[in-house]
Amino acid sequence: MDMKLLSGMGYMPSPIPGMYKKHSLTWEKLQSSDKLEQQELILDLLMKTINSRKRQYRKCQFCGEKVAVEHRFDMNTCHGCASKHFGVVY
Ligand SMILES: [Zn+2]
C-alpha cells in the first residue's frame, strides 16, 4: 500500500484482492453502511493495513536493507547477514 494508491482510491472502496478479506471488511458490509460509516470503516482498514506493513518491515542492523518478516533471522538481522556475522547456515 503506497501513498499514490491511497490518494488514487480517494478513500472509496477498491476491489483489491485479499485486502478486505484479511481484515474482515466485506463489500456487503460497506454497501449496507451509510456514507460516514463507510469512511470510518475504510479509514480504519487503511490504518490497520499501514500499521501492519510498518511492523512487517525492518531495517537490517548490518546491511541496512529493509527486510520482510519472513526473510529475517531476528528482529534486526536479515538472513544474509545472519550467515555472515553469526555463522548461521541455511
Ligand atoms: Zn542484512
Short mmCIF file of C-alpha atoms and ligand atoms in Angstrom, two decimals:
data_model
loop_
_atom_site.label_atom_id
_atom_site.label_comp_id
_atom_site.label_asym_id
_atom_site.label_seq_id
_atom_site.Cartn_x
_atom_site.Cartn_y
_atom_site.Cartn_z
CA MET A 1 0.00 0.00 0.00
CA ASP A 2 1.75 3.19 -1.10
CA MET A 3 0.56 6.78 -0.88
CA LYS A 4 -0.15 7.00 -4.60
CA LEU A 5 -2.60 4.16 -4.31
CA LEU A 6 -4.16 5.72 -1.22
CA SER A 7 -4.85 9.03 -2.90
CA GLY A 8 -6.00 7.25 -6.04
CA MET A 9 -8.62 5.46 -4.03
CA GLY A 10 -9.88 8.72 -2.55
CA TYR A 11 -10.97 6.70 0.49
CA MET A 12 -13.54 4.89 -1.61
CA PRO A 13 -13.72 1.11 -1.74
CA SER A 14 -11.43 -0.52 -4.21
CA PRO A 15 -11.55 -4.24 -5.05
CA ILE A 16 -8.03 -5.16 -4.06
CA PRO A 17 -7.95 -8.95 -3.75
CA GLY A 18 -7.38 -10.14 -0.21
CA MET A 19 -7.38 -6.67 1.29
CA TYR A 20 -10.87 -6.76 2.74
CA LYS A 21 -10.81 -10.43 3.50
CA LYS A 22 -7.73 -10.00 5.65
CA HIS A 23 -9.42 -7.51 7.93
CA SER A 24 -12.90 -8.99 7.64
CA LEU A 25 -14.38 -5.95 5.94
CA THR A 26 -16.70 -7.04 3.15
CA TRP A 27 -18.19 -5.23 0.23
CA GLU A 28 -21.65 -6.17 1.51
CA LYS A 29 -20.90 -4.53 4.83
CA LEU A 30 -19.78 -1.38 3.06
CA GLN A 31 -22.86 -1.29 0.85
CA SER A 32 -25.17 -1.52 3.82
CA SER A 33 -23.40 1.25 5.70
CA ASP A 34 -24.13 4.94 5.32
CA LYS A 35 -21.55 7.34 3.90
CA LEU A 36 -19.98 8.38 7.19
CA GLU A 37 -19.82 4.82 8.41
CA GLN A 38 -18.19 3.79 5.16
CA GLN A 39 -15.48 6.39 5.57
CA GLU A 40 -14.77 5.24 9.09
CA LEU A 41 -14.59 1.62 8.02
CA ILE A 42 -12.21 2.43 5.18
CA LEU A 43 -10.01 4.68 7.28
CA ASP A 44 -9.84 2.04 9.96
CA LEU A 45 -8.91 -0.56 7.37
CA LEU A 46 -6.26 1.68 5.85
CA MET A 47 -4.69 2.36 9.22
CA LYS A 48 -4.60 -1.35 10.00
CA THR A 49 -3.05 -2.07 6.64
CA ILE A 50 -0.45 0.67 7.01
CA ASN A 51 0.40 -0.31 10.56
CA SER A 52 0.79 -3.96 9.71
CA ARG A 53 3.09 -3.08 6.79
CA LYS A 54 5.22 -0.99 9.14
CA ARG A 55 5.51 -3.86 11.57
CA GLN A 56 6.48 -6.35 8.90
CA TYR A 57 9.44 -4.42 7.51
CA ARG A 58 12.53 -3.56 9.50
CA LYS A 59 15.97 -2.36 8.68
CA CYS A 60 18.72 -4.92 9.00
CA GLN A 61 21.26 -3.71 11.53
CA PHE A 62 24.20 -4.78 9.33
CA CYS A 63 23.35 -4.03 5.70
CA GLY A 64 20.55 -1.51 6.31
CA GLU A 65 18.23 -3.29 3.87
CA LYS A 66 14.53 -3.28 4.64
CA VAL A 67 13.68 -6.89 5.27
CA ALA A 68 10.28 -8.52 5.36
CA VAL A 69 9.48 -10.58 8.43
CA GLU A 70 9.82 -13.90 6.60
CA HIS A 71 13.34 -13.01 5.47
CA ARG A 72 14.70 -12.05 8.83
CA PHE A 73 16.90 -14.02 11.16
CA ASP A 74 15.76 -11.91 14.12
CA MET A 75 14.17 -8.51 14.69
CA ASN A 76 17.09 -6.57 13.23
CA THR A 77 19.02 -9.04 11.11
CA CYS A 78 18.41 -10.42 7.62
CA HIS A 79 19.27 -13.99 6.68
CA GLY A 80 22.32 -12.98 4.64
CA CYS A 81 23.88 -11.03 7.49
CA ALA A 82 23.00 -13.72 9.99
CA SER A 83 25.13 -16.10 7.93
CA LYS A 84 27.93 -13.56 7.61
CA HIS A 85 28.01 -12.25 11.17
CA PHE A 86 26.61 -15.07 13.26
CA GLY A 87 27.75 -18.03 11.19
CA VAL A 88 24.19 -19.23 10.70
CA VAL A 89 23.94 -21.75 7.86
CA TYR A 90 20.66 -22.25 6.00
ZN ZN B 1 21.46 -7.63 6.31
#
